[in-house]
Backbone as JSON, one array per atom type, in Angstrom:
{
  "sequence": "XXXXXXXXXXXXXXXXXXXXXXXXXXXXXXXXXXXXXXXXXXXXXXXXXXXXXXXXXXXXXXXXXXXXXXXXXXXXXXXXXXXXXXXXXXX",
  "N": [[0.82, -1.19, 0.0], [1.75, 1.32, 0.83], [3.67, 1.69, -1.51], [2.13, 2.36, -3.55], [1.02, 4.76, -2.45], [3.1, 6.11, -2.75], [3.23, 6.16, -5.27], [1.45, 7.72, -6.14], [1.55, 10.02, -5.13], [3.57, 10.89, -6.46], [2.8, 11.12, -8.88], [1.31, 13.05, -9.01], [2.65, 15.35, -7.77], [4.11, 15.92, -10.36], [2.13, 16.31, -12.16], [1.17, 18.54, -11.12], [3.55, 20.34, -11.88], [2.76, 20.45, -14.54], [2.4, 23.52, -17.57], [0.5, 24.09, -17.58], [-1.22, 23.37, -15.37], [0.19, 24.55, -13.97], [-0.23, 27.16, -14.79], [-3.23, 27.36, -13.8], [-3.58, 27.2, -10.97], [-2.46, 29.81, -10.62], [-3.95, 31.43, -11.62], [-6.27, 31.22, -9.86], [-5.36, 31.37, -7.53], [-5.15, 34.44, -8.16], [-7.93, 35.37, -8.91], [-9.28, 34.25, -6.28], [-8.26, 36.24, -4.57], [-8.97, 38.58, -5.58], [-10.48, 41.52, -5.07], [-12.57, 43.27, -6.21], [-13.84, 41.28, -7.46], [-14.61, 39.67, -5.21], [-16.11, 41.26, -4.71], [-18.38, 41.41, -6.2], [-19.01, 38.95, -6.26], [-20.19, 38.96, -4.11], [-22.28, 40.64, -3.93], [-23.98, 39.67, -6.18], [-24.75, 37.38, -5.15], [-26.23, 38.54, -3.05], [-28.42, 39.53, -4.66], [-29.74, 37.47, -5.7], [-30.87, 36.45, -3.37], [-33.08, 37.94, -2.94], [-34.69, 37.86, -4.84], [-33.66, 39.54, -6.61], [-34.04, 38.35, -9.55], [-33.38, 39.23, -12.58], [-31.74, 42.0, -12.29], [-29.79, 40.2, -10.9], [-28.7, 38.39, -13.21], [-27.76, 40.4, -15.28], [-26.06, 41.26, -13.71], [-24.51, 39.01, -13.61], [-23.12, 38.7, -15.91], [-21.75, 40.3, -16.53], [-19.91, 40.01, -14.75], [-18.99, 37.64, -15.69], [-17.69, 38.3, -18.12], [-15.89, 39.35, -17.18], [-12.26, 39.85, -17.59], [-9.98, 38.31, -16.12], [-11.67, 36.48, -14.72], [-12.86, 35.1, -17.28], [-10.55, 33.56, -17.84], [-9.78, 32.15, -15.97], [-11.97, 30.08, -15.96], [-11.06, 29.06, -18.08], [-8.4, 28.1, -17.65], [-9.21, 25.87, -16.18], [-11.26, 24.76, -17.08], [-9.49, 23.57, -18.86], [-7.42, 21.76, -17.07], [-9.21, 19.92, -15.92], [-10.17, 18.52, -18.12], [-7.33, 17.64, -18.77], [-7.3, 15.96, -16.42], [-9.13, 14.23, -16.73], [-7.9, 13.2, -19.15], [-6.04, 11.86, -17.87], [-7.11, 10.49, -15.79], [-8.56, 8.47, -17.8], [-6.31, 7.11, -18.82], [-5.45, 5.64, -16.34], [-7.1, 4.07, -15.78]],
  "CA": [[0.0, 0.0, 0.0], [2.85, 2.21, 0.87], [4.29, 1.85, -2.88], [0.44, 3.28, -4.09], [0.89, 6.11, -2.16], [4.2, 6.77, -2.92], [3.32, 6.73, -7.0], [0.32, 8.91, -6.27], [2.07, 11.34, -4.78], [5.04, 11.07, -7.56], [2.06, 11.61, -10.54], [0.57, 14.03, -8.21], [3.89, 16.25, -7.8], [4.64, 15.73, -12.28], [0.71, 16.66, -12.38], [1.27, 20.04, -10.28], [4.37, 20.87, -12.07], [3.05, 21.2, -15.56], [2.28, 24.4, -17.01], [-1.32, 24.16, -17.71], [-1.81, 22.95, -13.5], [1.05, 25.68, -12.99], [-1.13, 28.48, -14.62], [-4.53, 27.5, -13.21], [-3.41, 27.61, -9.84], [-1.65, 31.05, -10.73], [-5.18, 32.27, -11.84], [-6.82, 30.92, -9.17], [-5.26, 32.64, -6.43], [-5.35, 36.04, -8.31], [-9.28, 35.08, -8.9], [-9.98, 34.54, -5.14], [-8.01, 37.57, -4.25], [-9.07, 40.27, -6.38], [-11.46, 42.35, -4.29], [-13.81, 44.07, -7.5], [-14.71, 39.78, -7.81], [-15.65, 39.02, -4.57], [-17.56, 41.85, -4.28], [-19.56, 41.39, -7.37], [-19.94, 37.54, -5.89], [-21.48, 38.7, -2.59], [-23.11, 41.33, -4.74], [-24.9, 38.37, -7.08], [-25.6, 36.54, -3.83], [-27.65, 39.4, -2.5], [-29.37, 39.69, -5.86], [-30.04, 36.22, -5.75], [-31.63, 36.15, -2.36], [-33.42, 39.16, -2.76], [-35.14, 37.36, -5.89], [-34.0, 40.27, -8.17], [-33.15, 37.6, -10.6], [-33.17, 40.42, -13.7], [-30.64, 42.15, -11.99], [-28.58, 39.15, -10.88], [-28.52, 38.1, -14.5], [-27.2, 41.7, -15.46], [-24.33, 41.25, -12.89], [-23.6, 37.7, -13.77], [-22.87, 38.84, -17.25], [-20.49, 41.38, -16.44], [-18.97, 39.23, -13.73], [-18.15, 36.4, -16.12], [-16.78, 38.83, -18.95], [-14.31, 40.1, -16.46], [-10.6, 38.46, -18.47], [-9.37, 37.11, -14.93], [-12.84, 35.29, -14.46], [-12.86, 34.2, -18.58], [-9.2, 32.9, -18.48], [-9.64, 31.45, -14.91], [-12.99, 29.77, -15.83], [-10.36, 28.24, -19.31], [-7.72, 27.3, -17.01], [-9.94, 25.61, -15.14], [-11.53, 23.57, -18.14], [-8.42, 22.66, -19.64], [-6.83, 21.12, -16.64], [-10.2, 19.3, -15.93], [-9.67, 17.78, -19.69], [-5.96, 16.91, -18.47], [-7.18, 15.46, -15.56], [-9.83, 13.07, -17.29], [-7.06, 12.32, -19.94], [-5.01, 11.06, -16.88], [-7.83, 9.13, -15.57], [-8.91, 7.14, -18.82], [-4.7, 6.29, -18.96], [-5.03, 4.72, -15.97], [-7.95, 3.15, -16.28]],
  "C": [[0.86, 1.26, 0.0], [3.48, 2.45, -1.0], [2.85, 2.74, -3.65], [0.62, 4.7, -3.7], [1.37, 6.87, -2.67], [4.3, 7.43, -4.7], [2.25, 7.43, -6.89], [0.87, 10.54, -5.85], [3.11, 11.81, -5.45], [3.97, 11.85, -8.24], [1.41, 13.23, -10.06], [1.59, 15.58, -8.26], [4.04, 16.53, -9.41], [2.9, 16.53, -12.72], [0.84, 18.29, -12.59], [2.35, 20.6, -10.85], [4.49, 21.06, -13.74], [2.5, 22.11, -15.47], [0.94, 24.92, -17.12], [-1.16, 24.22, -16.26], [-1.27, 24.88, -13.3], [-0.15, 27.6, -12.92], [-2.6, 28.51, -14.5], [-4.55, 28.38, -11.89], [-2.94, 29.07, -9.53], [-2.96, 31.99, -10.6], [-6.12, 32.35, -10.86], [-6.69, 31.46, -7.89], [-5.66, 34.0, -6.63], [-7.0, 35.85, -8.6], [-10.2, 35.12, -7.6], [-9.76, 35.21, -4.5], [-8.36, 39.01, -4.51], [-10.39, 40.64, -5.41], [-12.41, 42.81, -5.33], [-14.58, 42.3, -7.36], [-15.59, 39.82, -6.47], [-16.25, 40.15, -4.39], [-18.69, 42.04, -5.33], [-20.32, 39.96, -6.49], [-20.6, 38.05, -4.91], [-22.69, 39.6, -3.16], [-24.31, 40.24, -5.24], [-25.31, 37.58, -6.41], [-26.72, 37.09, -3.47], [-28.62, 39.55, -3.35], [-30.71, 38.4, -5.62], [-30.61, 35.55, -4.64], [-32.82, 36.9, -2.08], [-34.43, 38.86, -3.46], [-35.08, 38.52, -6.67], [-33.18, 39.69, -9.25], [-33.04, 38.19, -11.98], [-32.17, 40.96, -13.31], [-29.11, 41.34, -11.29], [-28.37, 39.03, -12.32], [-27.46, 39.37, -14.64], [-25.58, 41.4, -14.9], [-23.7, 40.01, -13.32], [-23.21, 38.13, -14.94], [-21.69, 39.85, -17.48], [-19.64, 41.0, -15.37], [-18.13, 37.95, -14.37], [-17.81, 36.54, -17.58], [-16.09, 39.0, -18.49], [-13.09, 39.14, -16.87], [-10.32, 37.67, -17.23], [-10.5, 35.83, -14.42], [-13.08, 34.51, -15.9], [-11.48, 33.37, -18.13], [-8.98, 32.18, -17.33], [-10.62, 30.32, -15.13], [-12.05, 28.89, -17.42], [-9.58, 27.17, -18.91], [-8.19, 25.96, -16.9], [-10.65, 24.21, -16.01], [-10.29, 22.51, -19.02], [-7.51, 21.75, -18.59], [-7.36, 20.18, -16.21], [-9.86, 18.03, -17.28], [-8.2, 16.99, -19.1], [-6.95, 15.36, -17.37], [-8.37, 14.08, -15.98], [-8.81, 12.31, -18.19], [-6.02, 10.67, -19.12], [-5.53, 9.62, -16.52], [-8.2, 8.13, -16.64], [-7.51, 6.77, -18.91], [-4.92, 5.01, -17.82], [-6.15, 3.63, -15.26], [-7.86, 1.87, -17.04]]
}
């Protein structure tokens, strides 16, 4: 069991160190840092509790043009894609 671990945590490390992973995670911090985001998200929360789902819409649409939320929301698909490629390998 010990040898399992040990190659999960090898593929796991080779995973995390290409540069697709490298520039998700890159985006991903600057994504849950940026202050204008989360305050649109708590923004689109309140919308969205509020039921002014016309003006949530509105905001979601200009919340998920913003480039760091397109190119985070790409990342994000393409390392997904990796990460199925991985699994049907070792399948």
């Amino acid at each position: 069991m010990d040898e399992i671990l040990t190659k999960a945590k090898e593929i796991r490390e080779e995973v995390d160190n290409l540069p697709q992973v490298k520039e998700y995670y890159r985006l991903k911090e600057l994504y849950e840092n940026d202050d204008e985001l989360k305050r649109l998200r708590g923004e689109i929360a309140r919308l969205a509790s509020e039921g002014k789902n016309k003006e949530r819409k509105a905001l979601l649409e200009i919340y998920n043009s913003h480039p760091l939320v397109s190119n985070y929301n790409q990342a994000k698909e393409e390392v997904i894609i990796l990460l199925n490629e991985i699994k049907n390998i070792l399948d």
